[in-house]
XYZ file of C-alpha atoms in Angstrom:
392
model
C -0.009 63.367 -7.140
C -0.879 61.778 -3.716
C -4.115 60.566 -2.524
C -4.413 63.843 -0.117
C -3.993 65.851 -3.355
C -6.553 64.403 -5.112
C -8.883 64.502 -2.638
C -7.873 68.506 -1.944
C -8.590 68.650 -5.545
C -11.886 67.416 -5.235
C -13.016 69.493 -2.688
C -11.231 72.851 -4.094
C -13.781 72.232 -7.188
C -16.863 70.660 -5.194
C -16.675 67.584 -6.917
C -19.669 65.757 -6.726
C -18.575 62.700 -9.224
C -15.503 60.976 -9.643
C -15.051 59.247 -13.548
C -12.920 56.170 -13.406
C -11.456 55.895 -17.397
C -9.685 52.612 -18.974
C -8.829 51.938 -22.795
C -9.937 48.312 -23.838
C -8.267 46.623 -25.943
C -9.786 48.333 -29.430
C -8.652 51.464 -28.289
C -11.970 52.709 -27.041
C -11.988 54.503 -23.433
C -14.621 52.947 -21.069
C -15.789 54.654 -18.020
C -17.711 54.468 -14.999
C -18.788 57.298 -12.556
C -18.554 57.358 -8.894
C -20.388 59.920 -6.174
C -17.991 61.588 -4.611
C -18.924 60.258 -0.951
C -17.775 56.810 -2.098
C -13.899 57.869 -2.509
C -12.304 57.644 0.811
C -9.142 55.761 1.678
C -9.799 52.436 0.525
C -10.392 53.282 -3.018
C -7.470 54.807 -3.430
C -5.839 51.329 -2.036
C -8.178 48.365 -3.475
C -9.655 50.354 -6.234
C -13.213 49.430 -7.968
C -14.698 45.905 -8.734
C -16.248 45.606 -12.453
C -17.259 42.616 -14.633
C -14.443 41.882 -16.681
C -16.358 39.571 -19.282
C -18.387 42.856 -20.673
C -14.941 44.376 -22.186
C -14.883 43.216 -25.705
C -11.717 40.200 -25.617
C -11.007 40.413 -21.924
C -12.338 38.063 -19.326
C -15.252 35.214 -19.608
C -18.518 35.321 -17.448
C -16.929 32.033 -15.631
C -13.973 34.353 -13.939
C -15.235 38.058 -14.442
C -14.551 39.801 -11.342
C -11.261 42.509 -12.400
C -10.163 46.009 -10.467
C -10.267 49.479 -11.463
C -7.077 50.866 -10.003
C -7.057 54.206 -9.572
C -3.895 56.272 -11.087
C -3.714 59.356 -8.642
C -0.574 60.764 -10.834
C -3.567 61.827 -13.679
C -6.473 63.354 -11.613
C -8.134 65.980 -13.793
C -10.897 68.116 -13.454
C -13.555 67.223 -16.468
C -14.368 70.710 -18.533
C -17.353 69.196 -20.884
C -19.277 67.574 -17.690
C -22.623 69.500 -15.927
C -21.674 68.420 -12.718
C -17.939 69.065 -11.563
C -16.387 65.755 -12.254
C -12.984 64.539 -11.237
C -11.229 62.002 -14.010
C -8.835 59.179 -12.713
C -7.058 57.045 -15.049
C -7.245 53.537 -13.733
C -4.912 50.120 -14.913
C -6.627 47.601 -14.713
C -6.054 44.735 -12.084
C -6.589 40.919 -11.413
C -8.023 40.587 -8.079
C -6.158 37.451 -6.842
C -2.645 38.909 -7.347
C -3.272 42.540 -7.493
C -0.988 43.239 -10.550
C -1.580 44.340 -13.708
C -4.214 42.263 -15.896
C -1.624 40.950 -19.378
C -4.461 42.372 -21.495
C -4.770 45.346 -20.305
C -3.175 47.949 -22.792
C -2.093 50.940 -19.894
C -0.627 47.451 -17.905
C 1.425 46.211 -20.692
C 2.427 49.781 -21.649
C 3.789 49.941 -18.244
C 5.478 46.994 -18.615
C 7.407 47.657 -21.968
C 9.040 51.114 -19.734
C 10.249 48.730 -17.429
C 11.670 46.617 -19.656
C 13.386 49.193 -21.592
C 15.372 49.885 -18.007
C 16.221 46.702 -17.749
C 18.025 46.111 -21.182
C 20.377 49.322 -19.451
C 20.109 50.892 -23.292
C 17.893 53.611 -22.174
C 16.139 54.481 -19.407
C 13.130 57.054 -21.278
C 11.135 56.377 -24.746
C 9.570 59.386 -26.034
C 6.833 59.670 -28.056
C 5.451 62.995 -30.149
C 2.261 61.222 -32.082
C 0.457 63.783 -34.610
C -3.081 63.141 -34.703
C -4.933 64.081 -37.685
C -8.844 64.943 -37.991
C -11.491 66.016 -40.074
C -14.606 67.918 -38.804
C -17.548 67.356 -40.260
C -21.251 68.352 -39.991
C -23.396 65.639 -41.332
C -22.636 61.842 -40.806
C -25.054 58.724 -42.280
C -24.395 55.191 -42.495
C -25.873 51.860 -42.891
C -25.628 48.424 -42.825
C -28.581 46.392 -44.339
C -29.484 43.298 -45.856
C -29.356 45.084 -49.304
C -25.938 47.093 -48.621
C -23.798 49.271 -46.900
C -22.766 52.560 -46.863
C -21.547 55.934 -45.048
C -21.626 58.954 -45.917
C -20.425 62.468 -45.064
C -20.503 66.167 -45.258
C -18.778 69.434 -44.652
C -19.703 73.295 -45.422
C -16.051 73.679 -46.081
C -15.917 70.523 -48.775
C -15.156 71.639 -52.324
C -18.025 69.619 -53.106
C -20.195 72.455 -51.925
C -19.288 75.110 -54.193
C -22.220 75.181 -56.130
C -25.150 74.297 -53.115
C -27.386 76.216 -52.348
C -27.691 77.605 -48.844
C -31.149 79.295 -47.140
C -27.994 81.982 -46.432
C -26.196 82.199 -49.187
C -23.573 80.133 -49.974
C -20.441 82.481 -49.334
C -17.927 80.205 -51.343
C -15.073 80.503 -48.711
C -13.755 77.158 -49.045
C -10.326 74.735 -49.592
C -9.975 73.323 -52.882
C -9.473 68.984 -52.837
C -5.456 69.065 -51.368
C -5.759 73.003 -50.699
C -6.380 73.040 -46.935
C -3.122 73.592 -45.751
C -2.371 76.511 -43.767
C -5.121 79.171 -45.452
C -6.234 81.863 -42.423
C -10.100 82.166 -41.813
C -12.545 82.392 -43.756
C -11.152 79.511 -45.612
C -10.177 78.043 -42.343
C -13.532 77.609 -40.851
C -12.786 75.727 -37.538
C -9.779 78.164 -36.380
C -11.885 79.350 -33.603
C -13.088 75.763 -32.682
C -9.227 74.649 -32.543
C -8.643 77.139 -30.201
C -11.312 76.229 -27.669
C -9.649 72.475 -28.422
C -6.626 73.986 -27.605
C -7.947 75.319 -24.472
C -9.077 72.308 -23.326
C -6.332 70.381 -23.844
C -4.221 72.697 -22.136
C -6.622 72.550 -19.184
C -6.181 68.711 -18.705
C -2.839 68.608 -18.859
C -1.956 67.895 -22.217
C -0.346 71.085 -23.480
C -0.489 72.224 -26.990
C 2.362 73.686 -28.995
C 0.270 74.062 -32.362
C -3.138 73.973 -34.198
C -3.910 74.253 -38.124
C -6.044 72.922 -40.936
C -4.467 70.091 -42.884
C -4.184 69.349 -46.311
C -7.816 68.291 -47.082
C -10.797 69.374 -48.060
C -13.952 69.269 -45.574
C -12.351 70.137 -42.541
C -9.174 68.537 -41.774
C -7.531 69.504 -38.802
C -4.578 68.506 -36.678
C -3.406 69.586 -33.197
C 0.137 69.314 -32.406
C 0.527 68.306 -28.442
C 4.267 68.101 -26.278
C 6.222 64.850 -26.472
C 5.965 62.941 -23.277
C 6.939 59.715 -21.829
C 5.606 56.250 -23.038
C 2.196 55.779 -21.054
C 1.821 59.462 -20.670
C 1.717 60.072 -24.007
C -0.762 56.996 -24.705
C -2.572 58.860 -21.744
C -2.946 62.161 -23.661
C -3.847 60.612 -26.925
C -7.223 59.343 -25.598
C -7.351 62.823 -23.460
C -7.103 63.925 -27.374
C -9.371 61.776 -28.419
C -11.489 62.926 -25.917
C -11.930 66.743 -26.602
C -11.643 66.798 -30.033
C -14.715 64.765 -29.930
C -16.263 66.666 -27.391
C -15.671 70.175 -28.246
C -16.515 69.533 -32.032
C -19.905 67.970 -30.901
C -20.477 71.479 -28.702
C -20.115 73.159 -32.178
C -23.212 70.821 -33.642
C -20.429 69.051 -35.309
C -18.402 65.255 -35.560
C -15.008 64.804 -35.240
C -13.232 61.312 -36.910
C -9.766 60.080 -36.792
C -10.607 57.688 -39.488
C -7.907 57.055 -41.735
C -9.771 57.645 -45.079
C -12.733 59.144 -44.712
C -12.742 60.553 -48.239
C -11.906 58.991 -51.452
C -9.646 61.512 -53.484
C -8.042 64.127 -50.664
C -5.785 62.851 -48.045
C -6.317 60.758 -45.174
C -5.743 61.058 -41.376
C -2.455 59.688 -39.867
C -0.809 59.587 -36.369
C 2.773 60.036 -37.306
C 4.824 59.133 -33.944
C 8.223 60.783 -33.417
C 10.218 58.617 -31.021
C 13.741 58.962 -28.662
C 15.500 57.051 -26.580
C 17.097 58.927 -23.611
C 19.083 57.617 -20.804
C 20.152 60.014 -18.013
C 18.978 62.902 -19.862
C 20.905 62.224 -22.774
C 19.165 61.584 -26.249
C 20.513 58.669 -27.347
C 19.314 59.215 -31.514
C 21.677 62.181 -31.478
C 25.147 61.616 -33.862
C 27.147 61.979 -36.916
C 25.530 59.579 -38.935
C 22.878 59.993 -41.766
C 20.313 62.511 -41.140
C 22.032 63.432 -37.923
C 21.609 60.486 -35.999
C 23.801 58.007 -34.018
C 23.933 54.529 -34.539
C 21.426 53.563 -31.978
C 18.750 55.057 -33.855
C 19.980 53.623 -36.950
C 19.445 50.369 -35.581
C 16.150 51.120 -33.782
C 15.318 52.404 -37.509
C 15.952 49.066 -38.557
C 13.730 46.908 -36.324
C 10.700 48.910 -37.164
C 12.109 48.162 -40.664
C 12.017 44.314 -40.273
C 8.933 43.743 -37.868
C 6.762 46.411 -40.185
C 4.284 44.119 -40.912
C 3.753 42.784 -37.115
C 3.827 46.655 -36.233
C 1.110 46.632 -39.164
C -1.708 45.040 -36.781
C -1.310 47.306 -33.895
C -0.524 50.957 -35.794
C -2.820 50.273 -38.893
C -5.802 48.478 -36.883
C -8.187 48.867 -39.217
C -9.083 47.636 -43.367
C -10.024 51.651 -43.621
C -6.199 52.228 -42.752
C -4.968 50.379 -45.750
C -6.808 52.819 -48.125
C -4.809 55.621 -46.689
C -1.455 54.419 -47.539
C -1.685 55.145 -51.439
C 1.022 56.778 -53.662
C -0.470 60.459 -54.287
C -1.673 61.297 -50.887
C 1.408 62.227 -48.668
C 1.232 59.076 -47.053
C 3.860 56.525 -46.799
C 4.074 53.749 -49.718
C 7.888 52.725 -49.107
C 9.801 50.539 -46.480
C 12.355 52.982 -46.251
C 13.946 55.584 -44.544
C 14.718 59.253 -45.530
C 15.598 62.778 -44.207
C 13.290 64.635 -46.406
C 10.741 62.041 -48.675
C 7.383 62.026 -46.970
C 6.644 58.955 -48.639
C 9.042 56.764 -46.851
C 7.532 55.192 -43.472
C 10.319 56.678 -41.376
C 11.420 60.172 -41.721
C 14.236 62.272 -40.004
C 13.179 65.594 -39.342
C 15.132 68.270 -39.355
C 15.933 69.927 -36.013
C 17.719 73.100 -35.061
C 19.144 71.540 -31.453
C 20.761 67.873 -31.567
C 19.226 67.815 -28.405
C 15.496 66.773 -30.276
C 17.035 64.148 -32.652
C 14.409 62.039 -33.268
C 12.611 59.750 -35.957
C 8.952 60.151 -37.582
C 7.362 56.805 -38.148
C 5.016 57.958 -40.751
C 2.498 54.921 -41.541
C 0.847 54.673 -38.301
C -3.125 56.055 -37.720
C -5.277 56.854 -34.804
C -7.395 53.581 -35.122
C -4.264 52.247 -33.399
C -4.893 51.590 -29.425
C -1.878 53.627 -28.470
C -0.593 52.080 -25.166
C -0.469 48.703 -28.064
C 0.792 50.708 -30.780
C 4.251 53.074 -28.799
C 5.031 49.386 -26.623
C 5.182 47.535 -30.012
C 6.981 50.465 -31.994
C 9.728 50.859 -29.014
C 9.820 46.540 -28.666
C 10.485 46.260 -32.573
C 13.055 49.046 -32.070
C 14.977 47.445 -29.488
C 15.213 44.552 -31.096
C 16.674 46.531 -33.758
C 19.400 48.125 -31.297
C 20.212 44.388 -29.401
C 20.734 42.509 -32.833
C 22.420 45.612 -34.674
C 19.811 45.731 -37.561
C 21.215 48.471 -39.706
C 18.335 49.591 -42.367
C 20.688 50.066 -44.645
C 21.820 52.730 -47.104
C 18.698 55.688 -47.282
């Protein structure tokens, strides 16, 4: 999208505020707003000045001065905002060179796609991340001389069978591992999924499913289109984003927290990857599970650089208490065509044309313009040195 189309976009809504959004290095999108009258031509062209040295790990107070550069390609209208409000995505920039800043997640991102062309062994990464999410409607925590704690609750937790409600308590609710796929009134949020959905769809990231998951007290995941490396890093904080928002609409908190609950299963953010090079996908063959070599090798260097991968697709000490035998998550270094329990899967797919491969043990405290550049550099160092994983 052009400059002229953003700015037609603007004034087709009456935009009155203009939200520049970044991801810092945690993960966490930033923002700052703009008034409409201060977009004109030269924003679009030297982007916004901010102090670097206030973003956790970036820039000291001695050289603080970075650039918001404005991504016109992922102008959005805001739905949750009082005042129409236009959303850019911005990279971030050093001022004296005007190129990408080497800790900037969306920059680096950007420059793992480009180096994928220039290897000539694909020319496309795709990426089909599965974000997983409980809903809940009480949150507490603490942190005190004395201790520490959280703590949360759900109307639809099993815990709740036997409280009493000013209402009544009308008992519709998943059992501890029974929240997969029951229809309302067991399924509680079904409507609020929807209006997730909605959104979603609405800002460009289009849905293909919604259901609850396996847990008790509200587990949820959405199920979004694959899409290109930074685009799909892109629509996981867009994700992030309305989840968040719609479930606090609803009087309600949404967490991708890995293991919020001790007992049930945790959340994951199982990424399905392809390579593709002139339209062709490159994981599709005769070999085990359906795949070509190529993927057996890219298999392999996620294999042998899964404990580097560890630090940006498991960013958390929460994340280690969801990979536990008994909980669906992955507790083997191994790969499979059917075991949920190894870290990379093979689903199974009707079309060659959407071979792919599930990495399993990844979770959404992962920044994701870290965690797809790491996953696709580990697996093309898999493909250039012929790392075979071995027999599954």
């Amino acid at each position: 999208m052009s400059a002229t189309k953003v700015n037609k976009m603007m004034k087709d809504n009456g935009v009155k505020f203009v939200d520049l959004r970044f991801t810092d290095t945690r993960g966490k999108e930033q923002h700052v707003t703009l008034p409409s009258s201060e977009i004109d031509s030269a924003f679009y062209k030297d982007g916004k000045m901010f102090d670097g040295s206030s973003i956790a790990g970036w820039k000291g107070i001695n050289e603080s001065d970075m650039v918001l550069m404005p991504d016109t390609s992922t102008a959005v209208i805001d739905p949750f905002a009082d005042e129409p409000t236009l959303n850019l995505r911005c990279d971030i920039l050093e001022p004296a060179t005007m190129k990408g800043y080497e800790r900037d997640p969306r920059s680096l991102a950007k420059r793992a796609e480009a180096y994928l062309k220039s290897t000539g062994i694909a020319d496309t990464a795709y990426f089909g991340p599965e974000n997983e999410f409980f809903v809940l409607d009480d949150v507490r925590w603490g942190a005190e001389m004395s201790g520490a704690f959280y703590k949360v609750d759900s109307e639809e937790a099993s815990w709740n069978a036997e409280r009493v409600y000013e209402d009544g308590n009308i008992g519709h609710r998943p059992g501890i591992k029974g929240g997969y796929f029951p229809v309302p009134p067991v399924d509680s949020l079904h409507d609020m999924r929807s209006a997730m959905c909605l959104a979603l769809d609405e800002m460009g990231c289009k849905t293909e499913v919604h259901h609850h998951e396996v847990a008790t007290a509200g587990q949820c995941e959405i199920g979004c289109v694959f899409n290109t490396l930074v685009r799909k890093a892109d629509e996981v904080q867009i994700l992030k984003y309305v989840v968040q928002n719609v479930a606090h609409s609803y009087g309600k908190t949404a967490t991708f927290m890995p293991k919020p609950l001790v007992g049930d299963n945790g959340n994951g953010m199982h990424v399905h990857q392809s390579l593709a090079k002139g339209g062709k996908n490159l994981f599709s063959g005769k070999k085990y599970g359906g795949l070509s070599d190529m993927a057996l090798y890219y298999i392999g260097g996620i294999i042998k650089h899964a404990r580097a991968l560890n630090a940006f697709v498991n960013a958390s000490t929460n994340s280690y208490k969801r990979l536990v035998p008994g909980f669906e998550a992955p507790v083997m270094l191994a790969y499979s065509a059917r075991n949920r329990s190894a870290s990379i899967r093979i689903p199974y797919v009707a079309n060659p044309k959407a071979r792919r491969i599930e990495v399993r043990f990844p979770d959404s405290t992962a920044n994701p313009y870290l965690a797809f550049a790491a996953m696709l550099m580990a697996g093309l160092d898999g493909i250039q040195n012929k790392i075979h994983p071995g027999d599954a």
